[in-house]
Amino acid sequence: MNYVPEKFKLSPALSDVVGLEVSTRPRVLEAIWHYVKTRNLQSSGDPSFFTCDPPLQKVFGDEKMKFVMVPQKLSQHLTPPQPIHLEHRIKLSGDVCIFGKYREASRD
């Protein structure tokens, strides 16, 4: 299935942090930013850095990280989503037009 914008399945560690299972890259980045801001993890001395709490350490493997590195490190946690498989049976009754000829539908 083609998603526009492209959607990804998140790794379990990343999913635990942002609360999403399948999402777009921009939405995941926004969720990480929100996570960092709401937990006051952004460095007061240099706002381009943030501290990784234990859940973020599982995702990024670092104690401290620059925001500009998030997209690069994020890629290993994003995979194509599982295909959607739909199965549906249609039971027909009455007359059916198939290739321009009317026929009575089978009664299974």
XYZ file of C-alpha atoms in Angstrom:
108
model
C 0.000 0.000 0.000
C 1.325 3.445 -0.869
C 0.867 6.051 1.828
C 1.337 9.749 1.149
C 3.024 10.905 3.259
C 4.875 7.642 3.792
C 3.953 5.753 6.959
C 6.197 3.497 8.998
C 5.855 0.852 11.677
C 7.717 1.935 14.820
C 10.024 -0.320 16.812
C 8.612 -1.447 20.180
C 11.057 0.823 22.076
C 10.098 3.889 20.025
C 6.414 2.999 20.200
C 6.639 2.902 24.008
C 8.088 6.438 24.030
C 5.737 8.172 21.602
C 2.591 6.041 21.978
C 2.273 5.349 18.236
C 2.526 2.048 16.365
C 2.334 3.299 12.769
C 2.871 6.894 11.729
C 4.656 9.304 9.413
C 8.241 10.442 10.004
C 7.174 14.078 10.678
C 4.569 12.936 13.214
C 7.138 10.750 15.015
C 9.623 13.644 15.143
C 6.898 15.880 16.545
C 6.018 13.252 19.168
C 9.665 12.945 20.255
C 9.942 16.740 20.515
C 6.757 16.796 22.623
C 8.092 13.966 24.825
C 11.355 15.851 25.454
C 9.599 19.168 26.159
C 6.939 17.766 28.517
C 9.576 15.952 30.576
C 11.946 18.952 30.689
C 14.740 16.948 29.067
C 16.016 19.803 26.898
C 19.389 21.136 28.080
C 19.124 24.577 29.671
C 22.784 25.323 28.891
C 22.546 24.347 25.205
C 18.970 23.961 23.897
C 20.228 22.041 20.854
C 20.849 19.070 23.211
C 18.520 16.959 25.305
C 19.054 14.360 28.015
C 17.839 10.843 27.265
C 15.831 9.318 30.087
C 15.798 5.475 30.275
C 13.061 5.023 27.598
C 14.918 7.355 25.189
C 18.199 5.572 25.974
C 16.567 2.337 24.748
C 15.751 4.096 21.474
C 18.882 6.158 20.863
C 21.528 4.395 22.976
C 22.922 7.687 24.324
C 22.633 9.634 27.569
C 22.660 13.007 25.786
C 21.877 13.859 22.182
C 21.618 16.746 19.721
C 18.180 17.327 18.205
C 19.707 17.393 14.712
C 20.769 13.732 15.178
C 17.233 12.487 15.880
C 16.176 11.976 12.218
C 19.328 9.969 11.476
C 19.008 7.752 14.559
C 15.276 7.378 13.998
C 15.673 5.508 10.703
C 16.705 2.256 12.392
C 13.409 2.272 14.319
C 11.145 2.776 11.277
C 10.167 -0.076 8.963
C 7.491 -0.443 6.277
C 4.077 -1.185 7.813
C 2.482 -4.590 7.430
C 0.302 -4.846 4.336
C -3.422 -4.624 4.859
C -5.119 -7.873 3.875
C -8.863 -7.824 3.359
C -10.931 -10.861 2.501
C -14.540 -10.435 1.551
C -17.130 -12.764 0.029
C -20.035 -11.439 -1.955
C -23.087 -13.612 -2.307
C -25.087 -12.811 -5.402
C -28.726 -13.565 -6.068
C -30.997 -12.748 -8.963
C -29.911 -11.871 -12.476
C -26.333 -10.796 -13.057
C -24.897 -9.135 -16.157
C -21.548 -10.736 -16.987
C -19.798 -9.647 -20.176
C -23.056 -8.265 -21.582
C -25.086 -11.460 -20.971
C -27.637 -11.839 -18.203
C -27.363 -14.975 -16.117
C -28.916 -16.168 -12.916
C -26.444 -15.927 -10.050
C -25.374 -19.192 -8.463
C -26.919 -19.952 -5.117
C -24.126 -21.245 -2.866
